[in-house]
Amino acid sequence: MNAQAKLNVPFGASLTQIATLPAGASRSMEDPFEEKRTPWLLYLFLLALLGGGVYLWRTGTLGEWWRDLQTPAAAPSAAPSAPAPSST
C-alpha cells in the first residue's frame, strides 16, 4: 500500500492472513505473465519463402510466369478456317 493510511493491529492482521480459495474454485498453475516463445519456425518458413522468390526472380522464372499471366490465352477455334480463294 502506497497510501499513508493508518492501520491498527486487527486491520493489519486481516491483510496478512493466509488466503483461502472459495468453495468450488480451482487453481491454475499457468502464468499469464510469462514471456511468450518466439515463433522461430514461422520466421524460418518466411525466410525460405523469400529466398525461393528471390531465386525464381534471379533465374527469370518468376518473370516468365508473370508474363504468362498477363497475356490472354488464345481462344481455340471451333472449326478450321476455309482457305482463301486464289486468283489465277
Short mmCIF file of N, CA and C in Angstrom, two decimals:
data_model
loop_
_atom_site.label_atom_id
_atom_site.label_comp_id
_atom_site.label_asym_id
_atom_site.label_seq_id
_atom_site.Cartn_x
_atom_site.Cartn_y
_atom_site.Cartn_z
N MET A 1 0.85 -1.17 0.00
CA MET A 1 0.00 0.00 0.00
C MET A 1 0.89 1.23 0.00
N ASN A 2 0.64 2.10 -0.95
CA ASN A 2 1.45 3.31 -1.04
C ASN A 2 0.81 4.50 -0.35
N ALA A 3 -0.39 4.35 0.14
CA ALA A 3 -1.07 5.46 0.82
C ALA A 3 -0.60 5.53 2.27
N GLN A 4 -0.75 6.67 2.84
CA GLN A 4 -0.36 6.82 4.24
C GLN A 4 -1.60 6.58 5.12
N ALA A 5 -2.13 5.39 4.99
CA ALA A 5 -3.32 5.04 5.75
C ALA A 5 -2.90 4.61 7.15
N LYS A 6 -3.72 4.92 8.10
CA LYS A 6 -3.44 4.50 9.47
C LYS A 6 -3.98 3.10 9.65
N LEU A 7 -3.12 2.19 10.07
CA LEU A 7 -3.50 0.80 10.27
C LEU A 7 -3.45 0.48 11.75
N ASN A 8 -4.45 -0.22 12.22
CA ASN A 8 -4.38 -0.72 13.59
C ASN A 8 -4.06 -2.21 13.53
N VAL A 9 -3.83 -2.81 14.62
CA VAL A 9 -3.39 -4.21 14.68
C VAL A 9 -4.44 -5.16 14.09
N PRO A 10 -5.70 -5.09 14.40
CA PRO A 10 -6.66 -6.02 13.81
C PRO A 10 -6.78 -5.87 12.29
N PHE A 11 -6.74 -4.62 11.80
CA PHE A 11 -6.83 -4.42 10.35
C PHE A 11 -5.58 -4.95 9.66
N GLY A 12 -4.40 -4.72 10.21
CA GLY A 12 -3.16 -5.25 9.66
C GLY A 12 -3.13 -6.76 9.66
N ALA A 13 -3.67 -7.36 10.72
CA ALA A 13 -3.72 -8.82 10.78
C ALA A 13 -4.66 -9.38 9.72
N SER A 14 -5.75 -8.68 9.42
CA SER A 14 -6.68 -9.17 8.40
C SER A 14 -6.05 -9.09 7.00
N LEU A 15 -5.12 -8.16 6.79
CA LEU A 15 -4.45 -8.04 5.50
C LEU A 15 -3.36 -9.08 5.31
N THR A 16 -2.83 -9.63 6.38
CA THR A 16 -1.70 -10.54 6.26
C THR A 16 -2.07 -12.00 6.51
N GLN A 17 -3.33 -12.32 6.65
CA GLN A 17 -3.67 -13.73 6.87
C GLN A 17 -3.57 -14.51 5.57
N ILE A 18 -3.43 -15.79 5.68
CA ILE A 18 -3.29 -16.67 4.51
C ILE A 18 -4.61 -16.76 3.79
N ALA A 19 -4.57 -16.54 2.47
CA ALA A 19 -5.78 -16.56 1.66
C ALA A 19 -6.24 -18.00 1.44
N THR A 20 -7.52 -18.17 1.36
CA THR A 20 -8.11 -19.48 1.06
C THR A 20 -8.97 -19.34 -0.18
N LEU A 21 -9.06 -20.42 -0.93
CA LEU A 21 -9.88 -20.41 -2.13
C LEU A 21 -11.35 -20.53 -1.77
N PRO A 22 -12.22 -19.86 -2.48
CA PRO A 22 -13.66 -20.02 -2.25
C PRO A 22 -14.09 -21.43 -2.64
N ALA A 23 -15.22 -21.86 -2.16
CA ALA A 23 -15.74 -23.20 -2.47
C ALA A 23 -16.02 -23.31 -3.97
N GLY A 24 -15.59 -24.40 -4.55
CA GLY A 24 -15.82 -24.64 -5.98
C GLY A 24 -14.77 -24.03 -6.89
N ALA A 25 -13.81 -23.28 -6.36
CA ALA A 25 -12.77 -22.67 -7.18
C ALA A 25 -11.61 -23.64 -7.34
N SER A 26 -10.84 -23.46 -8.39
CA SER A 26 -9.67 -24.31 -8.62
C SER A 26 -8.48 -23.42 -8.96
N ARG A 27 -7.29 -23.93 -8.74
CA ARG A 27 -6.07 -23.18 -9.02
C ARG A 27 -5.58 -23.49 -10.42
N SER A 28 -5.06 -22.50 -11.05
CA SER A 28 -4.44 -22.66 -12.36
C SER A 28 -2.95 -22.40 -12.19
N MET A 29 -2.14 -23.34 -12.62
CA MET A 29 -0.70 -23.17 -12.49
C MET A 29 -0.10 -22.48 -13.72
N GLU A 30 -0.96 -21.94 -14.58
CA GLU A 30 -0.50 -21.26 -15.78
C GLU A 30 -0.21 -19.80 -15.45
N ASP A 31 0.95 -19.32 -15.87
CA ASP A 31 1.35 -17.95 -15.59
C ASP A 31 0.93 -17.06 -16.77
N PRO A 32 -0.03 -16.15 -16.58
CA PRO A 32 -0.45 -15.31 -17.70
C PRO A 32 0.59 -14.25 -18.07
N PHE A 33 1.59 -14.03 -17.24
CA PHE A 33 2.59 -13.00 -17.49
C PHE A 33 3.94 -13.57 -17.94
N GLU A 34 4.00 -14.86 -18.23
CA GLU A 34 5.27 -15.44 -18.66
C GLU A 34 5.64 -14.89 -20.03
N GLU A 35 6.93 -14.91 -20.33
CA GLU A 35 7.38 -14.44 -21.63
C GLU A 35 6.96 -15.43 -22.70
N LYS A 36 6.43 -14.89 -23.78
CA LYS A 36 5.94 -15.74 -24.87
C LYS A 36 7.12 -16.26 -25.69
N ARG A 37 6.95 -17.47 -26.21
CA ARG A 37 8.00 -18.06 -27.04
C ARG A 37 8.02 -17.39 -28.40
N THR A 38 9.19 -17.23 -28.97
CA THR A 38 9.34 -16.63 -30.29
C THR A 38 9.02 -17.69 -31.34
N PRO A 39 8.20 -17.35 -32.34
CA PRO A 39 7.83 -18.34 -33.37
C PRO A 39 8.94 -18.52 -34.41
N TRP A 40 10.03 -19.18 -34.03
CA TRP A 40 11.18 -19.35 -34.93
C TRP A 40 10.83 -20.15 -36.17
N LEU A 41 9.93 -21.12 -36.04
CA LEU A 41 9.57 -21.93 -37.20
C LEU A 41 8.88 -21.06 -38.25
N LEU A 42 8.04 -20.13 -37.83
CA LEU A 42 7.38 -19.22 -38.77
C LEU A 42 8.41 -18.32 -39.43
N TYR A 43 9.36 -17.81 -38.65
CA TYR A 43 10.40 -16.96 -39.22
C TYR A 43 11.22 -17.72 -40.25
N LEU A 44 11.55 -18.96 -39.96
CA LEU A 44 12.33 -19.78 -40.89
C LEU A 44 11.55 -20.04 -42.17
N PHE A 45 10.26 -20.31 -42.05
CA PHE A 45 9.41 -20.54 -43.23
C PHE A 45 9.34 -19.29 -44.10
N LEU A 46 9.15 -18.13 -43.49
CA LEU A 46 9.07 -16.88 -44.26
C LEU A 46 10.40 -16.57 -44.93
N LEU A 47 11.50 -16.86 -44.26
CA LEU A 47 12.82 -16.64 -44.86
C LEU A 47 13.03 -17.56 -46.05
N ALA A 48 12.62 -18.82 -45.93
CA ALA A 48 12.75 -19.76 -47.05
C ALA A 48 11.85 -19.34 -48.21
N LEU A 49 10.66 -18.85 -47.92
CA LEU A 49 9.75 -18.38 -48.96
C LEU A 49 10.33 -17.18 -49.69
N LEU A 50 10.90 -16.26 -48.93
CA LEU A 50 11.53 -15.09 -49.52
C LEU A 50 12.75 -15.51 -50.36
N GLY A 51 13.55 -16.43 -49.84
CA GLY A 51 14.71 -16.91 -50.59
C GLY A 51 14.32 -17.60 -51.88
N GLY A 52 13.26 -18.39 -51.83
CA GLY A 52 12.77 -19.05 -53.04
C GLY A 52 12.27 -18.05 -54.06
N GLY A 53 11.59 -17.00 -53.60
CA GLY A 53 11.11 -15.96 -54.51
C GLY A 53 12.26 -15.21 -55.16
N VAL A 54 13.28 -14.90 -54.38
CA VAL A 54 14.46 -14.21 -54.94
C VAL A 54 15.15 -15.11 -55.95
N TYR A 55 15.26 -16.39 -55.66
CA TYR A 55 15.89 -17.33 -56.60
C TYR A 55 15.11 -17.39 -57.91
N LEU A 56 13.78 -17.50 -57.82
CA LEU A 56 12.97 -17.56 -59.03
C LEU A 56 13.04 -16.25 -59.81
N TRP A 57 13.14 -15.14 -59.12
CA TRP A 57 13.25 -13.85 -59.79
C TRP A 57 14.59 -13.72 -60.50
N ARG A 58 15.67 -14.15 -59.83
CA ARG A 58 17.01 -14.03 -60.42
C ARG A 58 17.19 -14.95 -61.62
N THR A 59 16.55 -16.11 -61.62
CA THR A 59 16.68 -17.03 -62.74
C THR A 59 15.75 -16.68 -63.89
N GLY A 60 14.80 -15.76 -63.67
CA GLY A 60 13.89 -15.35 -64.73
C GLY A 60 12.61 -16.15 -64.76
N THR A 61 12.49 -17.16 -63.96
CA THR A 61 11.29 -17.99 -63.95
C THR A 61 10.08 -17.20 -63.48
N LEU A 62 10.27 -16.35 -62.51
CA LEU A 62 9.16 -15.56 -61.97
C LEU A 62 8.67 -14.56 -63.02
N GLY A 63 9.57 -13.96 -63.78
CA GLY A 63 9.17 -13.03 -64.84
C GLY A 63 8.39 -13.72 -65.94
N GLU A 64 8.82 -14.91 -66.32
CA GLU A 64 8.09 -15.66 -67.35
C GLU A 64 6.70 -16.02 -66.87
N TRP A 65 6.61 -16.44 -65.64
CA TRP A 65 5.31 -16.80 -65.08
C TRP A 65 4.39 -15.57 -65.05
N TRP A 66 4.94 -14.41 -64.67
CA TRP A 66 4.14 -13.20 -64.61
C TRP A 66 3.68 -12.77 -66.00
N ARG A 67 4.55 -12.88 -67.01
CA ARG A 67 4.17 -12.53 -68.38
C ARG A 67 3.09 -13.47 -68.89
N ASP A 68 3.19 -14.74 -68.54
CA ASP A 68 2.16 -15.70 -68.96
C ASP A 68 0.82 -15.37 -68.34
N LEU A 69 0.83 -14.86 -67.14
CA LEU A 69 -0.42 -14.46 -66.50
C LEU A 69 -1.01 -13.21 -67.14
N GLN A 70 -0.17 -12.31 -67.62
CA GLN A 70 -0.64 -11.04 -68.17
C GLN A 70 -1.16 -11.18 -69.60
N THR A 71 -0.61 -12.10 -70.39
CA THR A 71 -1.06 -12.25 -71.78
C THR A 71 -2.28 -13.15 -71.81
N PRO A 72 -3.34 -12.71 -72.49
CA PRO A 72 -4.53 -13.57 -72.56
C PRO A 72 -4.25 -14.78 -73.44
N ALA A 73 -4.81 -15.89 -73.05
CA ALA A 73 -4.61 -17.12 -73.82
C ALA A 73 -5.44 -17.04 -75.09
N ALA A 74 -4.88 -17.54 -76.18
CA ALA A 74 -5.60 -17.54 -77.46
C ALA A 74 -6.74 -18.55 -77.37
N ALA A 75 -7.91 -18.11 -77.77
CA ALA A 75 -9.08 -18.99 -77.72
C ALA A 75 -8.96 -20.01 -78.84
N PRO A 76 -9.17 -21.27 -78.55
CA PRO A 76 -9.08 -22.28 -79.62
C PRO A 76 -10.26 -22.10 -80.57
N SER A 77 -9.95 -22.18 -81.87
CA SER A 77 -11.00 -22.00 -82.86
C SER A 77 -11.85 -23.27 -82.94
N ALA A 78 -13.14 -23.09 -83.17
CA ALA A 78 -14.07 -24.22 -83.21
C ALA A 78 -13.92 -25.01 -84.50
N ALA A 79 -13.76 -24.34 -85.61
CA ALA A 79 -13.62 -25.03 -86.91
C ALA A 79 -12.45 -24.41 -87.65
N PRO A 80 -11.76 -25.22 -88.42
CA PRO A 80 -10.67 -24.64 -89.19
C PRO A 80 -11.21 -23.65 -90.22
N SER A 81 -10.47 -22.60 -90.44
CA SER A 81 -10.94 -21.61 -91.41
C SER A 81 -10.75 -22.14 -92.81
N ALA A 82 -11.62 -21.67 -93.70
CA ALA A 82 -11.56 -22.10 -95.12
C ALA A 82 -10.40 -21.40 -95.81
N PRO A 83 -9.77 -22.08 -96.73
CA PRO A 83 -8.64 -21.44 -97.42
C PRO A 83 -9.15 -20.27 -98.29
N ALA A 84 -8.34 -19.28 -98.37
CA ALA A 84 -8.69 -18.09 -99.16
C ALA A 84 -8.71 -18.46 -100.65
N PRO A 85 -9.65 -17.93 -101.40
CA PRO A 85 -9.68 -18.25 -102.85
C PRO A 85 -8.46 -17.64 -103.55
N SER A 86 -7.91 -18.40 -104.41
CA SER A 86 -6.72 -17.93 -105.12
C SER A 86 -7.14 -17.27 -106.43
N SER A 87 -6.51 -16.23 -106.78
CA SER A 87 -6.83 -15.56 -108.05
C SER A 87 -5.79 -15.95 -109.08
N THR A 88 -6.21 -16.67 -110.07
CA THR A 88 -5.32 -17.08 -111.16
C THR A 88 -5.85 -16.67 -112.49
#
